[in-house]
mmCIF file of C-alpha atoms and ligand atoms in Angstrom:
data_model
loop_
_atom_site.group_PDB
_atom_site.id
_atom_site.type_symbol
_atom_site.label_atom_id
_atom_site.label_comp_id
_atom_site.label_asym_id
_atom_site.label_seq_id
_atom_site.Cartn_x
_atom_site.Cartn_y
_atom_site.Cartn_z
ATOM 1 C CA MET A 1 101.778 112.269 113.884
ATOM 2 C CA SER A 2 100.374 112.820 110.309
ATOM 3 C CA ARG A 3 97.963 109.831 109.891
ATOM 4 C CA ILE A 4 97.800 108.836 105.616
ATOM 5 C CA ALA A 5 95.714 106.486 104.035
ATOM 6 C CA VAL A 6 95.663 105.272 100.963
ATOM 7 C CA VAL A 7 92.292 104.888 98.841
ATOM 8 C CA PRO A 8 92.931 102.213 95.715
ATOM 9 C CA GLY A 9 90.788 101.227 93.250
ATOM 10 C CA SER A 10 90.944 100.589 89.945
ATOM 11 C CA PHE A 11 87.919 103.557 89.196
ATOM 12 C CA ASP A 12 87.103 102.612 85.753
ATOM 13 C CA PRO A 13 85.114 105.031 86.326
ATOM 14 C CA VAL A 14 84.655 106.642 89.508
ATOM 15 C CA THR A 15 81.333 105.842 91.075
ATOM 16 C CA LEU A 16 79.549 108.134 93.810
ATOM 17 C CA GLY A 17 79.701 104.960 95.988
ATOM 18 C CA HIS A 18 83.386 105.400 95.595
ATOM 19 C CA LEU A 19 83.266 109.370 96.288
ATOM 20 C CA ASP A 20 81.109 108.311 99.529
ATOM 21 C CA VAL A 21 83.721 106.131 100.625
ATOM 22 C CA ILE A 22 86.619 108.696 99.934
ATOM 23 C CA ARG A 23 84.813 111.875 102.150
ATOM 24 C CA ARG A 24 83.835 108.937 105.101
ATOM 25 C CA ALA A 25 88.102 108.221 104.965
ATOM 26 C CA ALA A 26 89.379 112.749 104.612
ATOM 27 C CA GLY A 27 86.771 112.782 107.324
ATOM 28 C CA ILE A 28 88.660 110.474 109.877
ATOM 29 C CA PHE A 29 92.305 110.623 108.605
ATOM 30 C CA ASP A 30 94.351 113.421 108.378
ATOM 31 C CA GLN A 31 95.648 112.948 104.729
ATOM 32 C CA VAL A 32 93.794 110.961 102.213
ATOM 33 C CA HIS A 33 95.447 109.327 98.441
ATOM 34 C CA VAL A 34 92.996 108.070 96.273
ATOM 35 C CA LEU A 35 95.414 105.726 94.100
ATOM 36 C CA VAL A 36 94.229 105.178 90.646
ATOM 37 C CA VAL A 37 95.770 101.013 90.297
ATOM 38 C CA HIS A 38 95.810 98.811 87.469
ATOM 39 C CA ASN A 39 94.086 95.702 88.297
ATOM 40 C CA PRO A 40 95.689 93.117 85.882
ATOM 41 C CA GLY A 41 92.286 91.089 85.916
ATOM 42 C CA LYS A 42 90.618 93.677 84.515
ATOM 43 C CA ASN A 43 89.798 94.978 81.076
ATOM 44 C CA ALA A 44 90.058 98.567 81.598
ATOM 45 C CA MET A 45 87.503 100.878 79.983
ATOM 46 C CA LEU A 46 89.389 104.345 80.279
ATOM 47 C CA PRO A 47 93.516 105.151 80.197
ATOM 48 C CA ILE A 48 94.867 105.864 83.984
ATOM 49 C CA THR A 49 95.368 109.489 83.406
ATOM 50 C CA GLU A 50 91.211 109.830 82.583
ATOM 51 C CA ARG A 51 90.659 107.884 85.760
ATOM 52 C CA VAL A 52 92.837 110.019 87.450
ATOM 53 C CA ALA A 53 90.999 113.088 85.772
ATOM 54 C CA LEU A 54 87.602 112.298 86.622
ATOM 55 C CA ILE A 55 88.299 111.640 89.849
ATOM 56 C CA GLN A 56 90.003 115.149 90.271
ATOM 57 C CA LYS A 57 86.841 117.178 88.615
ATOM 58 C CA SER A 58 84.545 115.065 90.861
ATOM 59 C CA ILE A 59 86.415 115.637 93.735
ATOM 60 C CA ASP A 60 86.578 119.621 92.721
ATOM 61 C CA GLU A 61 82.956 119.789 92.169
ATOM 62 C CA ASP A 62 81.410 118.268 95.106
ATOM 63 C CA PRO A 63 81.160 121.097 97.542
ATOM 64 C CA GLU A 64 80.781 118.604 100.892
ATOM 65 C CA MET A 65 84.364 116.979 99.513
ATOM 66 C CA PRO A 66 86.901 118.251 102.601
ATOM 67 C CA ASP A 67 90.255 119.350 101.319
ATOM 68 C CA ASN A 68 92.606 117.143 102.375
ATOM 69 C CA ILE A 69 92.622 114.897 99.444
ATOM 70 C CA LEU A 70 94.908 113.917 96.944
ATOM 71 C CA VAL A 71 94.622 111.949 93.352
ATOM 72 C CA ALA A 72 97.460 109.920 92.098
ATOM 73 C CA SER A 73 98.016 107.067 90.349
ATOM 74 C CA TRP A 74 100.632 103.997 90.060
ATOM 75 C CA SER A 75 101.360 101.253 87.763
ATOM 76 C CA VAL A 76 105.341 100.490 88.995
ATOM 77 C CA GLY A 77 104.913 98.279 91.467
ATOM 78 C CA LEU A 78 103.270 96.806 94.692
ATOM 79 C CA LEU A 79 100.529 98.366 96.276
ATOM 80 C CA VAL A 80 102.667 98.927 99.396
ATOM 81 C CA ASP A 81 105.603 100.272 97.691
ATOM 82 C CA TYR A 82 103.394 103.433 97.238
ATOM 83 C CA CYS A 83 102.476 103.544 100.982
ATOM 84 C CA THR A 84 105.852 102.910 101.924
ATOM 85 C CA GLU A 85 107.050 105.801 99.330
ATOM 86 C CA VAL A 86 104.688 108.613 100.644
ATOM 87 C CA GLY A 87 104.252 107.355 104.556
ATOM 88 C CA ALA A 88 100.924 105.775 104.612
ATOM 89 C CA SER A 89 100.374 102.686 107.224
ATOM 90 C CA VAL A 90 96.534 102.284 105.997
ATOM 91 C CA LEU A 91 94.602 101.338 103.012
ATOM 92 C CA VAL A 92 90.834 102.103 103.060
ATOM 93 C CA LYS A 93 88.757 99.608 101.037
ATOM 94 C CA GLY A 94 84.863 99.985 99.829
ATOM 95 C CA ILE A 95 82.770 97.039 101.270
ATOM 96 C CA ARG A 96 79.137 96.131 99.884
ATOM 97 C CA SER A 97 78.778 92.891 100.775
ATOM 98 C CA GLN A 98 79.977 89.621 101.709
ATOM 99 C CA ILE A 99 81.176 89.493 98.189
ATOM 100 C CA ASP A 100 83.635 92.472 98.838
ATOM 101 C CA VAL A 101 84.599 91.053 101.971
ATOM 102 C CA SER A 102 85.620 87.431 100.405
ATOM 103 C CA TYR A 103 87.083 89.356 97.604
ATOM 104 C CA GLU A 104 89.363 91.762 100.049
ATOM 105 C CA THR A 105 90.436 89.439 102.559
ATOM 106 C CA PRO A 106 93.268 87.705 100.885
ATOM 107 C CA MET A 107 94.637 91.385 99.549
ATOM 108 C CA VAL A 108 94.520 92.845 103.520
ATOM 109 C CA LEU A 109 96.519 89.915 104.431
ATOM 110 C CA MET A 110 98.717 89.680 101.560
ATOM 111 C CA ASN A 111 99.181 93.561 102.073
ATOM 112 C CA ARG A 112 99.970 93.193 105.830
ATOM 113 C CA SER A 113 102.164 90.151 105.407
ATOM 114 C CA LEU A 114 104.841 92.509 102.771
ATOM 115 C CA ALA A 115 104.573 95.723 104.633
ATOM 116 C CA ASN A 116 102.401 95.872 107.702
ATOM 117 C CA VAL A 117 100.049 97.864 106.084
ATOM 118 C CA GLU A 118 96.783 97.620 107.574
ATOM 119 C CA THR A 119 93.106 97.545 105.942
ATOM 120 C CA VAL A 120 90.159 99.734 106.973
ATOM 121 C CA PHE A 121 86.848 98.283 105.429
ATOM 122 C CA MET A 122 84.564 100.940 105.077
ATOM 123 C CA LEU A 123 80.481 100.779 104.516
ATOM 124 C CA PRO A 124 79.137 103.309 101.343
ATOM 125 C CA ASP A 125 75.306 104.929 101.934
ATOM 126 C CA PRO A 126 73.614 101.613 101.698
ATOM 127 C CA GLN A 127 71.433 103.796 98.457
ATOM 128 C CA HIS A 128 74.803 102.761 96.891
ATOM 129 C CA ALA A 129 75.079 98.848 97.849
ATOM 130 C CA HIS A 130 74.302 97.719 93.857
ATOM 131 C CA VAL A 131 76.842 100.199 92.078
ATOM 132 C CA SER A 132 79.658 99.223 90.420
ATOM 133 C CA SER A 133 82.270 100.417 88.033
ATOM 134 C CA THR A 134 81.747 96.738 86.479
ATOM 135 C CA LEU A 135 77.967 97.652 86.243
ATOM 136 C CA VAL A 136 77.934 101.549 84.921
ATOM 137 C CA ARG A 137 80.426 100.339 82.411
ATOM 138 C CA GLN A 138 77.539 97.800 81.165
ATOM 139 C CA VAL A 139 75.119 99.643 81.868
ATOM 140 C CA ALA A 140 76.883 103.113 79.989
ATOM 141 C CA SER A 141 77.611 100.635 77.011
ATOM 142 C CA LEU A 142 74.216 99.008 76.174
ATOM 143 C CA GLY A 143 72.531 102.917 76.373
ATOM 144 C CA GLY A 144 70.910 103.466 79.719
ATOM 145 C CA ASP A 145 71.322 105.891 81.715
ATOM 146 C CA VAL A 146 74.572 106.166 84.593
ATOM 147 C CA SER A 147 74.223 109.404 85.793
ATOM 148 C CA PRO A 148 72.348 108.291 89.556
ATOM 149 C CA TYR A 149 75.055 106.449 89.605
ATOM 150 C CA VAL A 150 78.245 108.623 89.113
ATOM 151 C CA PRO A 151 79.685 112.122 89.774
ATOM 152 C CA ALA A 152 78.345 114.942 86.864
ATOM 153 C CA ALA A 153 81.514 114.539 85.406
ATOM 154 C CA VAL A 154 81.919 111.470 84.677
ATOM 155 C CA GLY A 155 77.880 111.251 83.815
ATOM 156 C CA ARG A 156 79.522 114.214 81.272
ATOM 157 C CA PHE A 157 82.795 112.620 79.748
ATOM 158 C CA LEU A 158 80.422 109.199 79.246
ATOM 159 C CA ASP A 159 78.101 111.526 77.297
ATOM 160 C CA LYS A 160 80.718 112.625 74.819
ATOM 161 C CA THR A 161 82.271 109.620 74.216
ATOM 162 C CA ARG A 162 78.928 107.739 74.003
ATOM 163 C CA PRO A 163 79.220 106.626 69.908
ATOM 164 C CA ALA A 164 75.992 108.222 67.737
HETATM 165 O O1 PNS G 1 89.023 98.720 92.282
HETATM 166 P P1 PNS G 1 89.619 97.127 92.364
HETATM 167 O O2 PNS G 1 89.560 96.385 90.908
HETATM 168 O O3 PNS G 1 88.945 96.531 92.980
HETATM 169 O O4 PNS G 1 91.021 97.268 92.691
HETATM 170 C C1 PNS G 1 91.689 95.999 93.600
HETATM 171 C C2 PNS G 1 93.270 96.893 93.650
HETATM 172 C C3 PNS G 1 93.947 97.747 92.366
HETATM 173 C C4 PNS G 1 92.866 97.840 94.887
HETATM 174 C C5 PNS G 1 94.133 95.731 93.240
HETATM 175 O O5 PNS G 1 93.983 95.308 92.324
HETATM 176 C C6 PNS G 1 95.589 96.153 94.085
HETATM 177 O O6 PNS G 1 95.885 96.144 95.111
HETATM 178 N N1 PNS G 1 96.269 96.010 93.120
HETATM 179 C C7 PNS G 1 97.676 96.086 93.386
HETATM 180 C C8 PNS G 1 98.911 95.100 93.244
HETATM 181 C C9 PNS G 1 99.110 94.614 94.341
HETATM 182 O O7 PNS G 1 99.883 95.253 94.459
HETATM 183 N N2 PNS G 1 99.122 93.231 94.415
HETATM 184 C C10 PNS G 1 100.117 92.533 96.105
HETATM 185 C C11 PNS G 1 98.987 92.922 97.072
HETATM 186 S S1 PNS G 1 97.705 92.087 97.184
#
């Protein structure tokens, strides 16, 4: 039986920390779906289609990325509905700190209760422990250099869209 894992998130934008977790998940599961999901609790910077395109470009440009990764988006229902639709029984979440564990725990229990979908926590390389999309957006909006924290495709995109 082929094991499909879903790596869900806002990815607004995708960071090197996300890519690290995606790469690790792809080394464990047969297939990994990176799923851009609308988070109603957050004000998005990028449209979902742009986030998907940037993840795809970042994966395509990373020579160390395995080829069992698919990028998709989901905005019509529960995350577990997507899992059911594609036959995935596992979610993978990147965890940087105890704060992430506290934030994720109710969602882990809810997704298990809703559809018996389990969640696996993965730690990225510690060099990415302080990197979040929220801080990347903030640093970029204030004119800071985000190139150490994001894939080159995201860096190019943010440079292109930076107000003159
Ligand atoms: O990158 P984020 O913003 O931390 O990702 C959060 C996300 C998108 C994974 C979370 O908001 C989510 O799971 N949304 C799906 C909505 C859903 O299914 N909710 C009910 C079960 S928790």
